Amino acid sequence: MHMNLKELTSSCAAYRTYTDRVVTDDELYRILDVARFAPSGGNRQGWRVVVIKDQAIKEKVRDLYVVSWREYMAHVEAGLVPFAPISDRNWSGPAVDLEAARSKERPFDFADHLDRAPALLAVFVELSKLAVLDNGLDRQSIVGGASVYPFCYNILLAAVEIGLGGVMTTALCREEPAVMSLLGADPGFALAALLVIGEPVKRVSRLSRRPVDDFSRVDSFNGVPFGAELDS
Ligand SMILES: Cc1cc2nc3c(=O)[nH]c(=O)nc-3n(C[C@H](O)[C@H](O)[C@H](O)COP(=O)(O)O)c2cc1C
């Protein structure tokens, strides 16, 4: 059955458990061949994908991911949004003892068995190709990511379309220097995400997300909800 776009987006869940089914190179190629039509600022397409096949590298990636995951969960446990920027100089990070967090075990199948996931794609982006229009504002910059994350999301959509599924993860970005050296990344690139793909054990047919009139307003940020008067 071919899915329309809404069926695709509403079933493109964060899939973290996979069957043993192998994801072939042909499938990965097909996925990337769909994803490459993503937009980017100035159409500069600064992405670079490393398809991680080597088991020893996968294990090192897993170990780095596990440490990042521990830091992340220490924030969650403390009731914080992990690494949320409040301003550039004052994020929620320092409220947690990161050193202690890194050595505290937090069993989680996805992280602990990441090296066994059917496919791992590291997505890098070349910083000099990003038009970061909010650079220099007195807050955390967010615009640069917009030139690589549509590409990442396309990968997930393309995976779902062919009966696979995956998850975009950024936990590993905490360990960027180690990942750069592990994968021999050129300086001037940043790690945008690790995408994990496989055949989901259980598919989601309808994601839970906020309705349109919950997040859209008319004419002003706190105006009346957009669409409330429409028959949906
Ligand atoms: C930018 C971004 C970063 C994310 N990082 C991680 C991550 O590091 N680890 C992880 O397990 N999931 C990660 N996720 C997946 C989210 O947790 C997931 O998309 C969200 O909880 C919605 O899940 P659902 O689609 O199954 O409802 C990330 C998602 C996005 C968009």
PDB file of C-alpha atoms and ligand atoms in Angstrom:
ATOM      1  CA  MET A   1       0.000   0.000   0.000  1.00  0.00           C
ATOM      2  CA  HIS A   2       1.342   3.402  -0.899  1.00  0.00           C
ATOM      3  CA  MET A   3       1.129   5.994   1.880  1.00  0.00           C
ATOM      4  CA  ASN A   4       0.135   9.588   1.314  1.00  0.00           C
ATOM      5  CA  LEU A   5       2.165  12.297   3.045  1.00  0.00           C
ATOM      6  CA  LYS A   6      -0.048  12.525   6.133  1.00  0.00           C
ATOM      7  CA  GLU A   7       0.024   8.767   6.560  1.00  0.00           C
ATOM      8  CA  LEU A   8       3.794   8.924   6.299  1.00  0.00           C
ATOM      9  CA  THR A   9       4.351  11.795   8.738  1.00  0.00           C
ATOM     10  CA  SER A  10       1.869  10.424  11.252  1.00  0.00           C
ATOM     11  CA  SER A  11       3.539   7.016  11.312  1.00  0.00           C
ATOM     12  CA  CYS A  12       7.132   8.275  11.230  1.00  0.00           C
ATOM     13  CA  ALA A  13       7.650   7.582  14.925  1.00  0.00           C
ATOM     14  CA  ALA A  14      10.913   7.352  16.805  1.00  0.00           C
ATOM     15  CA  TYR A  15      11.463   3.626  16.200  1.00  0.00           C
ATOM     16  CA  ARG A  16      14.068   2.231  18.579  1.00  0.00           C
ATOM     17  CA  THR A  17      13.448  -1.521  18.530  1.00  0.00           C
ATOM     18  CA  TYR A  18      14.087  -3.522  15.409  1.00  0.00           C
ATOM     19  CA  THR A  19      13.675  -7.022  14.118  1.00  0.00           C
ATOM     20  CA  ASP A  20      16.751  -8.991  13.006  1.00  0.00           C
ATOM     21  CA  ARG A  21      16.031  -8.166   9.389  1.00  0.00           C
ATOM     22  CA  VAL A  22      19.084  -6.777   7.656  1.00  0.00           C
ATOM     23  CA  VAL A  23      18.869  -3.337   6.073  1.00  0.00           C
ATOM     24  CA  THR A  24      20.572  -3.728   2.717  1.00  0.00           C
ATOM     25  CA  ASP A  25      22.883  -1.255   1.036  1.00  0.00           C
ATOM     26  CA  ASP A  26      20.304  -1.014  -1.746  1.00  0.00           C
ATOM     27  CA  GLU A  27      17.684   0.122   0.754  1.00  0.00           C
ATOM     28  CA  LEU A  28      20.028   2.638   2.361  1.00  0.00           C
ATOM     29  CA  TYR A  29      20.929   3.971  -1.054  1.00  0.00           C
ATOM     30  CA  ARG A  30      17.240   4.312  -1.938  1.00  0.00           C
ATOM     31  CA  ILE A  31      16.589   6.138   1.323  1.00  0.00           C
ATOM     32  CA  LEU A  32      19.449   8.590   0.750  1.00  0.00           C
ATOM     33  CA  ASP A  33      18.370   9.055  -2.846  1.00  0.00           C
ATOM     34  CA  VAL A  34      14.967  10.245  -1.579  1.00  0.00           C
ATOM     35  CA  ALA A  35      16.381  12.313   1.286  1.00  0.00           C
ATOM     36  CA  ARG A  36      18.788  14.280  -0.912  1.00  0.00           C
ATOM     37  CA  PHE A  37      15.956  16.465  -2.195  1.00  0.00           C
ATOM     38  CA  ALA A  38      15.841  18.201   1.190  1.00  0.00           C
ATOM     39  CA  PRO A  39      16.114  21.989   1.189  1.00  0.00           C
ATOM     40  CA  SER A  40      19.103  23.820   2.644  1.00  0.00           C
ATOM     41  CA  GLY A  41      20.037  27.489   2.867  1.00  0.00           C
ATOM     42  CA  GLY A  42      21.295  28.653  -0.542  1.00  0.00           C
ATOM     43  CA  ASN A  43      20.891  25.027  -1.694  1.00  0.00           C
ATOM     44  CA  ARG A  44      24.411  24.441  -0.405  1.00  0.00           C
ATOM     45  CA  GLN A  45      23.671  20.846   0.705  1.00  0.00           C
ATOM     46  CA  GLY A  46      26.481  20.754   3.233  1.00  0.00           C
ATOM     47  CA  TRP A  47      25.687  17.274   4.504  1.00  0.00           C
ATOM     48  CA  ARG A  48      28.000  14.285   4.557  1.00  0.00           C
ATOM     49  CA  VAL A  49      26.763  10.846   5.577  1.00  0.00           C
ATOM     50  CA  VAL A  50      28.940   8.113   7.011  1.00  0.00           C
ATOM     51  CA  VAL A  51      27.293   4.699   6.733  1.00  0.00           C
ATOM     52  CA  ILE A  52      28.821   2.835   9.645  1.00  0.00           C
ATOM     53  CA  LYS A  53      29.355  -0.822   8.772  1.00  0.00           C
ATOM     54  CA  ASP A  54      32.438  -1.834  10.728  1.00  0.00           C
ATOM     55  CA  GLN A  55      31.499  -3.684  13.939  1.00  0.00           C
ATOM     56  CA  ALA A  56      34.432  -2.306  15.951  1.00  0.00           C
ATOM     57  CA  ILE A  57      33.448   1.257  15.021  1.00  0.00           C
ATOM     58  CA  LYS A  58      29.813   0.516  15.883  1.00  0.00           C
ATOM     59  CA  GLU A  59      30.873  -0.615  19.339  1.00  0.00           C
ATOM     60  CA  LYS A  60      32.849   2.567  19.926  1.00  0.00           C
ATOM     61  CA  VAL A  61      29.866   4.633  18.780  1.00  0.00           C
ATOM     62  CA  ARG A  62      27.684   2.694  21.213  1.00  0.00           C
ATOM     63  CA  ASP A  63      30.078   3.387  24.092  1.00  0.00           C
ATOM     64  CA  LEU A  64      30.115   7.114  23.321  1.00  0.00           C
ATOM     65  CA  TYR A  65      26.342   7.167  22.969  1.00  0.00           C
ATOM     66  CA  VAL A  66      25.874   5.448  26.322  1.00  0.00           C
ATOM     67  CA  VAL A  67      27.889   8.149  28.105  1.00  0.00           C
ATOM     68  CA  SER A  68      25.863  10.928  26.434  1.00  0.00           C
ATOM     69  CA  TRP A  69      22.669   9.140  27.290  1.00  0.00           C
ATOM     70  CA  ARG A  70      23.673   9.061  30.957  1.00  0.00           C
ATOM     71  CA  GLU A  71      24.238  12.826  30.939  1.00  0.00           C
ATOM     72  CA  TYR A  72      20.880  13.323  29.251  1.00  0.00           C
ATOM     73  CA  MET A  73      19.029  11.167  31.749  1.00  0.00           C
ATOM     74  CA  ALA A  74      20.652  12.879  34.723  1.00  0.00           C
ATOM     75  CA  HIS A  75      18.924  16.070  33.551  1.00  0.00           C
ATOM     76  CA  VAL A  76      15.595  14.320  33.090  1.00  0.00           C
ATOM     77  CA  GLU A  77      15.897  12.854  36.572  1.00  0.00           C
ATOM     78  CA  ALA A  78      16.555  16.352  37.951  1.00  0.00           C
ATOM     79  CA  GLY A  79      13.362  17.600  36.260  1.00  0.00           C
ATOM     80  CA  LEU A  80      15.276  19.603  33.628  1.00  0.00           C
ATOM     81  CA  VAL A  81      15.020  19.775  29.866  1.00  0.00           C
ATOM     82  CA  PRO A  82      18.458  18.361  29.042  1.00  0.00           C
ATOM     83  CA  PHE A  83      20.838  21.043  27.813  1.00  0.00           C
ATOM     84  CA  ALA A  84      18.013  23.498  27.151  1.00  0.00           C
ATOM     85  CA  PRO A  85      19.401  26.953  26.425  1.00  0.00           C
ATOM     86  CA  ILE A  86      17.998  29.626  28.668  1.00  0.00           C
ATOM     87  CA  SER A  87      20.529  31.987  27.187  1.00  0.00           C
ATOM     88  CA  ASP A  88      23.927  31.303  25.650  1.00  0.00           C
ATOM     89  CA  ARG A  89      25.612  31.566  29.002  1.00  0.00           C
ATOM     90  CA  ASN A  90      23.045  30.027  31.243  1.00  0.00           C
ATOM     91  CA  TRP A  91      21.735  26.662  30.315  1.00  0.00           C
ATOM     92  CA  SER A  92      20.290  23.966  32.447  1.00  0.00           C
ATOM     93  CA  GLY A  93      23.457  21.854  32.108  1.00  0.00           C
ATOM     94  CA  PRO A  94      25.465  23.052  35.087  1.00  0.00           C
ATOM     95  CA  ALA A  95      22.608  22.131  37.430  1.00  0.00           C
ATOM     96  CA  VAL A  96      23.683  18.524  37.021  1.00  0.00           C
ATOM     97  CA  ASP A  97      26.976  16.918  38.010  1.00  0.00           C
ATOM     98  CA  LEU A  98      27.980  15.711  34.553  1.00  0.00           C
ATOM     99  CA  GLU A  99      31.102  13.950  35.756  1.00  0.00           C
ATOM    100  CA  ALA A 100      29.077  11.794  38.141  1.00  0.00           C
ATOM    101  CA  ALA A 101      26.358  11.281  35.537  1.00  0.00           C
ATOM    102  CA  ARG A 102      28.814   9.893  33.014  1.00  0.00           C
ATOM    103  CA  SER A 103      29.751   6.960  35.192  1.00  0.00           C
ATOM    104  CA  LYS A 104      26.300   6.170  36.564  1.00  0.00           C
ATOM    105  CA  GLU A 105      24.841   3.167  34.760  1.00  0.00           C
ATOM    106  CA  ARG A 106      21.430   3.622  33.171  1.00  0.00           C
ATOM    107  CA  PRO A 107      20.422   0.451  31.392  1.00  0.00           C
ATOM    108  CA  PHE A 108      18.471   1.201  28.215  1.00  0.00           C
ATOM    109  CA  ASP A 109      18.245  -1.448  25.512  1.00  0.00           C
ATOM    110  CA  PHE A 110      18.413   1.005  22.625  1.00  0.00           C
ATOM    111  CA  ALA A 111      21.667   2.573  23.802  1.00  0.00           C
ATOM    112  CA  ASP A 112      23.224  -0.575  25.221  1.00  0.00           C
ATOM    113  CA  HIS A 113      22.696  -2.518  21.974  1.00  0.00           C
ATOM    114  CA  LEU A 114      23.212   0.321  19.536  1.00  0.00           C
ATOM    115  CA  ASP A 115      26.028  -1.625  17.890  1.00  0.00           C
ATOM    116  CA  ARG A 116      23.474  -4.305  16.961  1.00  0.00           C
ATOM    117  CA  ALA A 117      21.050  -1.919  15.273  1.00  0.00           C
ATOM    118  CA  PRO A 118      20.535  -2.825  11.602  1.00  0.00           C
ATOM    119  CA  ALA A 119      21.893   0.481  10.251  1.00  0.00           C
ATOM    120  CA  LEU A 120      23.751   3.461  11.666  1.00  0.00           C
ATOM    121  CA  LEU A 121      24.185   6.674   9.702  1.00  0.00           C
ATOM    122  CA  ALA A 122      26.248   9.538  11.069  1.00  0.00           C
ATOM    123  CA  VAL A 123      25.212  12.839   9.474  1.00  0.00           C
ATOM    124  CA  PHE A 124      27.730  15.658   9.455  1.00  0.00           C
ATOM    125  CA  VAL A 125      27.325  19.164   8.093  1.00  0.00           C
ATOM    126  CA  GLU A 126      29.946  21.563   6.795  1.00  0.00           C
ATOM    127  CA  LEU A 127      29.792  24.649   8.954  1.00  0.00           C
ATOM    128  CA  SER A 128      31.080  27.005   6.268  1.00  0.00           C
ATOM    129  CA  LYS A 129      28.051  26.098   4.134  1.00  0.00           C
ATOM    130  CA  LEU A 130      25.513  27.182   6.734  1.00  0.00           C
ATOM    131  CA  ALA A 131      23.857  30.566   6.492  1.00  0.00           C
ATOM    132  CA  VAL A 132      23.219  31.148  10.167  1.00  0.00           C
ATOM    133  CA  LEU A 133      20.912  34.149  10.036  1.00  0.00           C
ATOM    134  CA  ASP A 134      20.469  34.341  13.785  1.00  0.00           C
ATOM    135  CA  ASN A 135      24.203  34.270  14.417  1.00  0.00           C
ATOM    136  CA  GLY A 136      25.219  36.869  16.994  1.00  0.00           C
ATOM    137  CA  LEU A 137      21.830  37.341  18.594  1.00  0.00           C
ATOM    138  CA  ASP A 138      22.043  37.243  22.358  1.00  0.00           C
ATOM    139  CA  ARG A 139      20.678  33.749  22.571  1.00  0.00           C
ATOM    140  CA  GLN A 140      21.389  30.240  21.408  1.00  0.00           C
ATOM    141  CA  SER A 141      21.502  30.111  17.602  1.00  0.00           C
ATOM    142  CA  ILE A 142      19.054  27.679  15.973  1.00  0.00           C
ATOM    143  CA  VAL A 143      18.929  28.547  12.280  1.00  0.00           C
ATOM    144  CA  GLY A 144      22.011  26.608  11.124  1.00  0.00           C
ATOM    145  CA  GLY A 145      20.453  23.258  11.933  1.00  0.00           C
ATOM    146  CA  ALA A 146      17.632  24.011   9.536  1.00  0.00           C
ATOM    147  CA  SER A 147      20.036  23.337   6.670  1.00  0.00           C
ATOM    148  CA  VAL A 148      20.607  19.738   7.729  1.00  0.00           C
ATOM    149  CA  TYR A 149      17.665  18.469   9.779  1.00  0.00           C
ATOM    150  CA  PRO A 150      15.144  18.487   6.915  1.00  0.00           C
ATOM    151  CA  PHE A 151      17.596  16.097   5.215  1.00  0.00           C
ATOM    152  CA  CYS A 152      17.726  13.943   8.359  1.00  0.00           C
ATOM    153  CA  TYR A 153      13.954  13.845   8.632  1.00  0.00           C
ATOM    154  CA  ASN A 154      13.648  12.925   4.970  1.00  0.00           C
ATOM    155  CA  ILE A 155      15.812   9.908   5.747  1.00  0.00           C
ATOM    156  CA  LEU A 156      13.339   8.812   8.407  1.00  0.00           C
ATOM    157  CA  LEU A 157      10.341   9.395   6.125  1.00  0.00           C
ATOM    158  CA  ALA A 158      12.000   7.502   3.296  1.00  0.00           C
ATOM    159  CA  ALA A 159      12.722   4.615   5.658  1.00  0.00           C
ATOM    160  CA  VAL A 160       9.085   4.437   6.745  1.00  0.00           C
ATOM    161  CA  GLU A 161       7.938   4.551   3.156  1.00  0.00           C
ATOM    162  CA  ILE A 162       9.780   1.311   2.386  1.00  0.00           C
ATOM    163  CA  GLY A 163       8.620  -0.508   5.506  1.00  0.00           C
ATOM    164  CA  LEU A 164      11.561   0.389   7.725  1.00  0.00           C
ATOM    165  CA  GLY A 165      11.763   3.006  10.456  1.00  0.00           C
ATOM    166  CA  GLY A 166      14.283   4.775  12.584  1.00  0.00           C
ATOM    167  CA  VAL A 167      15.112   7.477  15.006  1.00  0.00           C
ATOM    168  CA  MET A 168      17.073  10.686  14.812  1.00  0.00           C
ATOM    169  CA  THR A 169      19.413  10.990  17.758  1.00  0.00           C
ATOM    170  CA  THR A 170      21.544  13.913  18.867  1.00  0.00           C
ATOM    171  CA  ALA A 171      22.813  12.451  22.137  1.00  0.00           C
ATOM    172  CA  LEU A 172      26.039  11.465  20.411  1.00  0.00           C
ATOM    173  CA  CYS A 173      26.698  15.109  19.481  1.00  0.00           C
ATOM    174  CA  ARG A 174      27.860  15.626  23.066  1.00  0.00           C
ATOM    175  CA  GLU A 175      30.824  13.470  22.106  1.00  0.00           C
ATOM    176  CA  GLU A 176      31.498  15.194  18.807  1.00  0.00           C
ATOM    177  CA  PRO A 177      35.315  15.412  19.076  1.00  0.00           C
ATOM    178  CA  ALA A 178      35.596  11.668  19.730  1.00  0.00           C
ATOM    179  CA  VAL A 179      33.161  10.838  16.921  1.00  0.00           C
ATOM    180  CA  MET A 180      35.004  13.132  14.494  1.00  0.00           C
ATOM    181  CA  SER A 181      38.255  11.369  15.231  1.00  0.00           C
ATOM    182  CA  LEU A 182      36.674   7.890  15.185  1.00  0.00           C
ATOM    183  CA  LEU A 183      35.197   8.489  11.723  1.00  0.00           C
ATOM    184  CA  GLY A 184      38.045  10.609  10.413  1.00  0.00           C
ATOM    185  CA  ALA A 185      35.791  13.620   9.832  1.00  0.00           C
ATOM    186  CA  ASP A 186      37.309  16.684   8.209  1.00  0.00           C
ATOM    187  CA  PRO A 187      37.678  19.704  10.463  1.00  0.00           C
ATOM    188  CA  GLY A 188      35.042  22.296   9.693  1.00  0.00           C
ATOM    189  CA  PHE A 189      32.236  19.764   9.909  1.00  0.00           C
ATOM    190  CA  ALA A 190      29.873  19.252  12.820  1.00  0.00           C
ATOM    191  CA  LEU A 191      28.024  16.108  13.806  1.00  0.00           C
ATOM    192  CA  ALA A 192      24.319  16.846  13.288  1.00  0.00           C
ATOM    193  CA  ALA A 193      22.814  13.481  14.175  1.00  0.00           C
ATOM    194  CA  LEU A 194      23.164   9.746  14.359  1.00  0.00           C
ATOM    195  CA  LEU A 195      20.299   8.087  12.523  1.00  0.00           C
ATOM    196  CA  VAL A 196      19.449   4.545  13.518  1.00  0.00           C
ATOM    197  CA  ILE A 197      17.371   2.526  11.080  1.00  0.00           C
ATOM    198  CA  GLY A 198      15.857  -0.922  10.996  1.00  0.00           C
ATOM    199  CA  GLU A 199      12.625  -2.801  10.601  1.00  0.00           C
ATOM    200  CA  PRO A 200      10.478  -1.756  13.572  1.00  0.00           C
ATOM    201  CA  VAL A 201       9.228  -4.530  15.821  1.00  0.00           C
ATOM    202  CA  LYS A 202       5.969  -2.635  16.255  1.00  0.00           C
ATOM    203  CA  ARG A 203       4.636   0.031  13.946  1.00  0.00           C
ATOM    204  CA  VAL A 204       2.797   3.141  15.006  1.00  0.00           C
ATOM    205  CA  SER A 205      -0.090   4.180  12.794  1.00  0.00           C
ATOM    206  CA  ARG A 206      -0.962   7.485  14.416  1.00  0.00           C
ATOM    207  CA  LEU A 207       1.485   9.574  16.425  1.00  0.00           C
ATOM    208  CA  SER A 208       0.339  11.669  19.325  1.00  0.00           C
ATOM    209  CA  ARG A 209       0.961  15.345  18.539  1.00  0.00           C
ATOM    210  CA  ARG A 210      -0.602  18.682  19.466  1.00  0.00           C
ATOM    211  CA  PRO A 211      -3.505  19.808  17.268  1.00  0.00           C
ATOM    212  CA  VAL A 212      -3.085  22.787  14.931  1.00  0.00           C
ATOM    213  CA  ASP A 213      -5.195  25.225  16.955  1.00  0.00           C
ATOM    214  CA  ASP A 214      -3.069  24.464  20.005  1.00  0.00           C
ATOM    215  CA  PHE A 215       0.081  25.949  18.445  1.00  0.00           C
ATOM    216  CA  SER A 216      -1.140  28.414  15.791  1.00  0.00           C
ATOM    217  CA  ARG A 217      -2.488  31.909  16.413  1.00  0.00           C
ATOM    218  CA  VAL A 218      -3.945  34.654  14.212  1.00  0.00           C
ATOM    219  CA  ASP A 219      -2.104  37.966  13.800  1.00  0.00           C
ATOM    220  CA  SER A 220      -0.303  37.939  17.106  1.00  0.00           C
ATOM    221  CA  PHE A 221       1.707  35.448  19.064  1.00  0.00           C
ATOM    222  CA  ASN A 222      -1.031  35.178  21.683  1.00  0.00           C
ATOM    223  CA  GLY A 223      -3.918  35.828  19.297  1.00  0.00           C
ATOM    224  CA  VAL A 224      -6.954  33.629  18.840  1.00  0.00           C
ATOM    225  CA  PRO A 225      -6.197  30.052  17.833  1.00  0.00           C
ATOM    226  CA  PHE A 226      -5.912  29.677  14.064  1.00  0.00           C
ATOM    227  CA  GLY A 227      -8.457  27.345  12.556  1.00  0.00           C
ATOM    228  CA  ALA A 228     -10.665  27.059  15.622  1.00  0.00           C
ATOM    229  CA  GLU A 229     -13.670  28.214  13.569  1.00  0.00           C
ATOM    230  CA  LEU A 230     -13.015  25.818  10.697  1.00  0.00           C
ATOM    231  CA  ASP A 231     -14.826  22.530  10.379  1.00  0.00           C
ATOM    232  CA  SER A 232     -12.018  20.009  10.325  1.00  0.00           C
TER     233      SER A 232
HETATM  234  C1  LIG B   1      16.506  16.834  17.119  1.00  0.00           C
HETATM  235  C2  LIG B   1      16.116  15.507  17.741  1.00  0.00           C
HETATM  236  C3  LIG B   1      16.998  14.885  18.585  1.00  0.00           C
HETATM  237  C4  LIG B   1      16.682  13.653  19.169  1.00  0.00           C
HETATM  238  N1  LIG B   1      17.609  13.011  19.938  1.00  0.00           N
HETATM  239  C5  LIG B   1      17.334  11.778  20.400  1.00  0.00           C
HETATM  240  C6  LIG B   1      18.333  11.035  21.080  1.00  0.00           C
HETATM  241  O1  LIG B   1      19.458  11.475  21.256  1.00  0.00           O
HETATM  242  N2  LIG B   1      18.017   9.791  21.515  1.00  0.00           N
HETATM  243  C7  LIG B   1      16.783   9.247  21.299  1.00  0.00           C
HETATM  244  O2  LIG B   1      16.563   8.103  21.719  1.00  0.00           O
HETATM  245  N3  LIG B   1      15.809   9.925  20.661  1.00  0.00           N
HETATM  246  C8  LIG B   1      16.072  11.163  20.190  1.00  0.00           C
HETATM  247  N4  LIG B   1      15.120  11.852  19.472  1.00  0.00           N
HETATM  248  C9  LIG B   1      13.803  11.238  19.215  1.00  0.00           C
HETATM  249  C10 LIG B   1      12.687  11.941  20.003  1.00  0.00           C
HETATM  250  O3  LIG B   1      12.765  11.537  21.340  1.00  0.00           O
HETATM  251  C11 LIG B   1      11.356  11.593  19.359  1.00  0.00           C
HETATM  252  O4  LIG B   1      11.341  12.138  18.062  1.00  0.00           O
HETATM  253  C12 LIG B   1      10.183  12.130  20.128  1.00  0.00           C
HETATM  254  O5  LIG B   1      10.183  11.667  21.453  1.00  0.00           O
HETATM  255  C13 LIG B   1       8.877  11.753  19.460  1.00  0.00           C
HETATM  256  O6  LIG B   1       8.739  10.358  19.471  1.00  0.00           O
HETATM  257  P1  LIG B   1       7.534   9.673  18.659  1.00  0.00           P
HETATM  258  O7  LIG B   1       7.680  10.126  17.247  1.00  0.00           O
HETATM  259  O8  LIG B   1       7.746   8.188  18.773  1.00  0.00           O
HETATM  260  O9  LIG B   1       6.257  10.147  19.280  1.00  0.00           O
HETATM  261  C14 LIG B   1      15.425  13.066  18.902  1.00  0.00           C
HETATM  262  C15 LIG B   1      14.537  13.711  18.028  1.00  0.00           C
HETATM  263  C16 LIG B   1      14.887  14.904  17.442  1.00  0.00           C
HETATM  264  C17 LIG B   1      13.916  15.546  16.459  1.00  0.00           C
END
